[in-house]
């Protein structure tokens, strides 16, 4: 664990202009942690805005505070002004400014003091106050610890509890990944006591399928290729397939995990053609000690965690798959021992 976050306590004693930023294409943990921080800092009397780099899936939009979130991509002038005027900028659930893409320039120009709270491997060095711990399964669990360490446990009411519950649930695969500890369950128990409605939250996030998304999942599963000799599977989804089923942001979330449900499989990858730009988004998942963070950093200009990472390819789908299967030869020993 790497932290000097306790020093923030005195900074937060004076009212501050705060901007809270999740990573681009924010997921449940990124939005959950950002909105929880928003409610927490507002309860202390600070002036707070969450600025998301871009749009996120509808199944996250029920979260309390969502209607106040500004999206940089569609409200650039407001967002730029808020960043310029900020005293403090919290960057949550990411640890490299590259993860906010076009917002990076404005953040680099800003004179604000940066705070990073994050659980990804190998943090960059842009923040004055850092709480970084890749052992913890979600940034939301870290926000809970943070609020507690500031001596403000009692500010956690229904709103903060619901946001934190969401991120812990989504980033732990509904409490099943190895990063789920007894401490995670203690935090979750407390969040339920403080008003998080567990069954409702699970349903709001996961029971939002429409028929075309299920059909898209069907296509992804049909496209799944098992490379038995490497204990590896990959899935492809082309732009054409996505468009055929009326793809919307978030529709492919979780698809990659189906690969890992095959007996013996240790490495699962999904290649998804972007529907607007010319690149392929890659999601990588593993079981055990095969590091997809290393793999994504080395070959796909990405990163993440040991068992869940992302990256991109600028080659065609065909070339991307060819490069991937070629690469696997070098990893055969690691994937089969
Ligand atoms: P996903 O595959 O669901 O997009 O991402 C899996 C994990 O890897 C998430 O924790 C996400 O934050 C991280 N991740 C995804 N894409 C990138 C990337 O391009 N760079 C880095 N450093 N991490 C990423
Ligand atoms: Mn996370």
mmCIF file with all atom_site columns, C-alpha atoms in Angstrom, residues 222-319:
data_model
loop_
_atom_site.group_PDB
_atom_site.id
_atom_site.type_symbol
_atom_site.label_atom_id
_atom_site.label_alt_id
_atom_site.label_comp_id
_atom_site.label_asym_id
_atom_site.label_entity_id
_atom_site.label_seq_id
_atom_site.pdbx_PDB_ins_code
_atom_site.Cartn_x
_atom_site.Cartn_y
_atom_site.Cartn_z
_atom_site.occupancy
_atom_site.B_iso_or_equiv
_atom_site.pdbx_formal_charge
_atom_site.auth_seq_id
_atom_site.auth_comp_id
_atom_site.auth_asym_id
_atom_site.auth_atom_id
_atom_site.pdbx_PDB_model_num
ATOM 1  C CA . UNK A 1 222 ? -20.903 -18.475 -31.065 1.00 0.00 ? 222 UNK A CA 1
ATOM 2  C CA . UNK A 1 223 ? -17.757 -16.602 -32.090 1.00 0.00 ? 223 UNK A CA 1
ATOM 3  C CA . UNK A 1 224 ? -15.819 -17.916 -29.089 1.00 0.00 ? 224 UNK A CA 1
ATOM 4  C CA . UNK A 1 225 ? -12.681 -19.835 -30.050 1.00 0.00 ? 225 UNK A CA 1
ATOM 5  C CA . UNK A 1 226 ? -11.031 -22.270 -27.627 1.00 0.00 ? 226 UNK A CA 1
ATOM 6  C CA . UNK A 1 227 ? -7.274  -22.684 -27.988 1.00 0.00 ? 227 UNK A CA 1
ATOM 7  C CA . UNK A 1 228 ? -6.992  -25.784 -25.865 1.00 0.00 ? 228 UNK A CA 1
ATOM 8  C CA . UNK A 1 229 ? -3.198  -26.071 -26.024 1.00 0.00 ? 229 UNK A CA 1
ATOM 9  C CA . UNK A 1 230 ? -2.899  -22.638 -24.360 1.00 0.00 ? 230 UNK A CA 1
ATOM 10 C CA . UNK A 1 231 ? -5.896  -22.931 -22.003 1.00 0.00 ? 231 UNK A CA 1
ATOM 11 C CA . UNK A 1 232 ? -7.038  -19.758 -23.701 1.00 0.00 ? 232 UNK A CA 1
ATOM 12 C CA . UNK A 1 233 ? -10.219 -18.502 -25.352 1.00 0.00 ? 233 UNK A CA 1
ATOM 13 C CA . UNK A 1 234 ? -10.911 -15.456 -27.428 1.00 0.00 ? 234 UNK A CA 1
ATOM 14 C CA . UNK A 1 235 ? -14.089 -13.835 -28.686 1.00 0.00 ? 235 UNK A CA 1
ATOM 15 C CA . UNK A 1 236 ? -14.439 -11.404 -31.562 1.00 0.00 ? 236 UNK A CA 1
ATOM 16 C CA . UNK A 1 237 ? -17.229 -8.925  -32.239 1.00 0.00 ? 237 UNK A CA 1
ATOM 17 C CA . UNK A 1 238 ? -17.129 -6.912  -35.425 1.00 0.00 ? 238 UNK A CA 1
ATOM 18 C CA . UNK A 1 239 ? -18.736 -3.534  -35.955 1.00 0.00 ? 239 UNK A CA 1
ATOM 19 C CA . UNK A 1 240 ? -21.218 -5.158  -38.286 1.00 0.00 ? 240 UNK A CA 1
ATOM 20 C CA . UNK A 1 241 ? -22.310 -7.649  -35.634 1.00 0.00 ? 241 UNK A CA 1
ATOM 21 C CA . UNK A 1 242 ? -22.615 -4.903  -33.029 1.00 0.00 ? 242 UNK A CA 1
ATOM 22 C CA . UNK A 1 243 ? -24.710 -2.765  -35.340 1.00 0.00 ? 243 UNK A CA 1
ATOM 23 C CA . UNK A 1 244 ? -26.925 -5.687  -36.279 1.00 0.00 ? 244 UNK A CA 1
ATOM 24 C CA . UNK A 1 245 ? -28.039 -5.881  -32.633 1.00 0.00 ? 245 UNK A CA 1
ATOM 25 C CA . UNK A 1 246 ? -28.332 -2.133  -32.042 1.00 0.00 ? 246 UNK A CA 1
ATOM 26 C CA . UNK A 1 247 ? -25.206 -1.924  -29.860 1.00 0.00 ? 247 UNK A CA 1
ATOM 27 C CA . UNK A 1 248 ? -25.227 0.623   -27.046 1.00 0.00 ? 248 UNK A CA 1
ATOM 28 C CA . UNK A 1 249 ? -22.409 1.463   -24.623 1.00 0.00 ? 249 UNK A CA 1
ATOM 29 C CA . UNK A 1 250 ? -22.161 -1.183  -21.933 1.00 0.00 ? 250 UNK A CA 1
ATOM 30 C CA . UNK A 1 251 ? -23.851 -3.928  -23.972 1.00 0.00 ? 251 UNK A CA 1
ATOM 31 C CA . UNK A 1 252 ? -20.681 -6.050  -24.136 1.00 0.00 ? 252 UNK A CA 1
ATOM 32 C CA . UNK A 1 253 ? -19.746 -5.633  -20.488 1.00 0.00 ? 253 UNK A CA 1
ATOM 33 C CA . UNK A 1 254 ? -19.098 -8.993  -18.849 1.00 0.00 ? 254 UNK A CA 1
ATOM 34 C CA . UNK A 1 255 ? -19.035 -10.977 -22.112 1.00 0.00 ? 255 UNK A CA 1
ATOM 35 C CA . UNK A 1 256 ? -15.325 -11.748 -21.733 1.00 0.00 ? 256 UNK A CA 1
ATOM 36 C CA . UNK A 1 257 ? -15.952 -13.526 -18.421 1.00 0.00 ? 257 UNK A CA 1
ATOM 37 C CA . UNK A 1 258 ? -17.935 -16.307 -20.111 1.00 0.00 ? 258 UNK A CA 1
ATOM 38 C CA . UNK A 1 259 ? -14.643 -17.572 -21.553 1.00 0.00 ? 259 UNK A CA 1
ATOM 39 C CA . UNK A 1 260 ? -13.285 -18.194 -18.068 1.00 0.00 ? 260 UNK A CA 1
ATOM 40 C CA . UNK A 1 261 ? -16.268 -20.370 -17.201 1.00 0.00 ? 261 UNK A CA 1
ATOM 41 C CA . UNK A 1 262 ? -14.905 -23.085 -19.495 1.00 0.00 ? 262 UNK A CA 1
ATOM 42 C CA . UNK A 1 263 ? -13.220 -25.781 -17.439 1.00 0.00 ? 263 UNK A CA 1
ATOM 43 C CA . UNK A 1 264 ? -9.434  -25.417 -17.414 1.00 0.00 ? 264 UNK A CA 1
ATOM 44 C CA . UNK A 1 265 ? -9.365  -22.052 -19.161 1.00 0.00 ? 265 UNK A CA 1
ATOM 45 C CA . UNK A 1 266 ? -6.985  -19.546 -17.604 1.00 0.00 ? 266 UNK A CA 1
ATOM 46 C CA . UNK A 1 267 ? -6.917  -16.722 -20.111 1.00 0.00 ? 267 UNK A CA 1
ATOM 47 C CA . UNK A 1 268 ? -9.873  -15.116 -21.893 1.00 0.00 ? 268 UNK A CA 1
ATOM 48 C CA . UNK A 1 269 ? -9.828  -12.197 -24.280 1.00 0.00 ? 269 UNK A CA 1
ATOM 49 C CA . UNK A 1 270 ? -12.488 -10.308 -26.214 1.00 0.00 ? 270 UNK A CA 1
ATOM 50 C CA . UNK A 1 271 ? -11.735 -8.157  -29.256 1.00 0.00 ? 271 UNK A CA 1
ATOM 51 C CA . UNK A 1 272 ? -14.441 -5.604  -29.994 1.00 0.00 ? 272 UNK A CA 1
ATOM 52 C CA . UNK A 1 273 ? -14.336 -3.289  -32.996 1.00 0.00 ? 273 UNK A CA 1
ATOM 53 C CA . UNK A 1 274 ? -15.164 0.268   -32.012 1.00 0.00 ? 274 UNK A CA 1
ATOM 54 C CA . UNK A 1 275 ? -18.363 1.440   -33.695 1.00 0.00 ? 275 UNK A CA 1
ATOM 55 C CA . UNK A 1 276 ? -17.132 5.022   -34.197 1.00 0.00 ? 276 UNK A CA 1
ATOM 56 C CA . UNK A 1 277 ? -13.345 5.009   -34.434 1.00 0.00 ? 277 UNK A CA 1
ATOM 57 C CA . UNK A 1 278 ? -10.910 2.744   -36.176 1.00 0.00 ? 278 UNK A CA 1
ATOM 58 C CA . UNK A 1 279 ? -9.526  0.567   -33.421 1.00 0.00 ? 279 UNK A CA 1
ATOM 59 C CA . UNK A 1 280 ? -10.244 -2.607  -31.501 1.00 0.00 ? 280 UNK A CA 1
ATOM 60 C CA . UNK A 1 281 ? -10.975 -2.475  -27.779 1.00 0.00 ? 281 UNK A CA 1
ATOM 61 C CA . UNK A 1 282 ? -9.507  -5.446  -25.966 1.00 0.00 ? 282 UNK A CA 1
ATOM 62 C CA . UNK A 1 283 ? -10.566 -6.837  -22.596 1.00 0.00 ? 283 UNK A CA 1
ATOM 63 C CA . UNK A 1 284 ? -8.397  -9.473  -20.964 1.00 0.00 ? 284 UNK A CA 1
ATOM 64 C CA . UNK A 1 285 ? -9.189  -11.718 -17.999 1.00 0.00 ? 285 UNK A CA 1
ATOM 65 C CA . UNK A 1 286 ? -7.248  -14.493 -16.302 1.00 0.00 ? 286 UNK A CA 1
ATOM 66 C CA . UNK A 1 287 ? -7.380  -16.928 -13.433 1.00 0.00 ? 287 UNK A CA 1
ATOM 67 C CA . UNK A 1 288 ? -4.404  -17.564 -11.159 1.00 0.00 ? 288 UNK A CA 1
ATOM 68 C CA . UNK A 1 289 ? -1.042  -15.854 -11.517 1.00 0.00 ? 289 UNK A CA 1
ATOM 69 C CA . UNK A 1 290 ? -0.983  -15.181 -15.253 1.00 0.00 ? 290 UNK A CA 1
ATOM 70 C CA . UNK A 1 291 ? -0.817  -11.372 -15.338 1.00 0.00 ? 291 UNK A CA 1
ATOM 71 C CA . UNK A 1 292 ? -3.044  -9.794  -17.966 1.00 0.00 ? 292 UNK A CA 1
ATOM 72 C CA . UNK A 1 293 ? -1.835  -6.412  -16.688 1.00 0.00 ? 293 UNK A CA 1
ATOM 73 C CA . UNK A 1 294 ? 1.681   -7.296  -17.925 1.00 0.00 ? 294 UNK A CA 1
ATOM 74 C CA . UNK A 1 295 ? 0.315   -8.746  -21.161 1.00 0.00 ? 295 UNK A CA 1
ATOM 75 C CA . UNK A 1 296 ? -1.829  -5.674  -21.900 1.00 0.00 ? 296 UNK A CA 1
ATOM 76 C CA . UNK A 1 297 ? 0.954   -3.233  -21.046 1.00 0.00 ? 297 UNK A CA 1
ATOM 77 C CA . UNK A 1 298 ? 3.444   -5.036  -23.207 1.00 0.00 ? 298 UNK A CA 1
ATOM 78 C CA . UNK A 1 299 ? 1.348   -5.704  -26.293 1.00 0.00 ? 299 UNK A CA 1
ATOM 79 C CA . UNK A 1 300 ? -1.767  -3.542  -26.258 1.00 0.00 ? 300 UNK A CA 1
ATOM 80 C CA . UNK A 1 301 ? -0.832  -0.151  -24.834 1.00 0.00 ? 301 UNK A CA 1
ATOM 81 C CA . UNK A 1 302 ? -3.067  -0.872  -21.850 1.00 0.00 ? 302 UNK A CA 1
ATOM 82 C CA . UNK A 1 303 ? -2.993  -2.249  -18.331 1.00 0.00 ? 303 UNK A CA 1
ATOM 83 C CA . UNK A 1 304 ? -5.192  -2.874  -15.311 1.00 0.00 ? 304 UNK A CA 1
ATOM 84 C CA . UNK A 1 305 ? -4.930  -5.617  -12.720 1.00 0.00 ? 305 UNK A CA 1
ATOM 85 C CA . UNK A 1 306 ? -3.356  -9.071  -12.609 1.00 0.00 ? 306 UNK A CA 1
ATOM 86 C CA . UNK A 1 307 ? -6.640  -10.796 -13.514 1.00 0.00 ? 307 UNK A CA 1
ATOM 87 C CA . UNK A 1 308 ? -8.494  -8.039  -15.411 1.00 0.00 ? 308 UNK A CA 1
ATOM 88 C CA . UNK A 1 309 ? -7.028  -5.582  -17.856 1.00 0.00 ? 309 UNK A CA 1
ATOM 89 C CA . UNK A 1 310 ? -7.787  -3.679  -21.025 1.00 0.00 ? 310 UNK A CA 1
ATOM 90 C CA . UNK A 1 311 ? -5.998  -2.333  -24.039 1.00 0.00 ? 311 UNK A CA 1
ATOM 91 C CA . UNK A 1 312 ? -6.374  -1.583  -27.734 1.00 0.00 ? 312 UNK A CA 1
ATOM 92 C CA . UNK A 1 313 ? -5.193  -2.643  -31.163 1.00 0.00 ? 313 UNK A CA 1
ATOM 93 C CA . UNK A 1 314 ? -4.945  -0.456  -34.240 1.00 0.00 ? 314 UNK A CA 1
ATOM 94 C CA . UNK A 1 315 ? -4.704  -3.435  -36.610 1.00 0.00 ? 315 UNK A CA 1
ATOM 95 C CA . UNK A 1 316 ? -7.621  -5.025  -38.450 1.00 0.00 ? 316 UNK A CA 1
ATOM 96 C CA . UNK A 1 317 ? -9.592  -7.734  -36.639 1.00 0.00 ? 317 UNK A CA 1
ATOM 97 C CA . UNK A 1 318 ? -7.921  -10.416 -38.720 1.00 0.00 ? 318 UNK A CA 1
ATOM 98 C CA . UNK A 1 319 ? -4.403  -9.119  -38.013 1.00 0.00 ? 319 UNK A CA 1
#
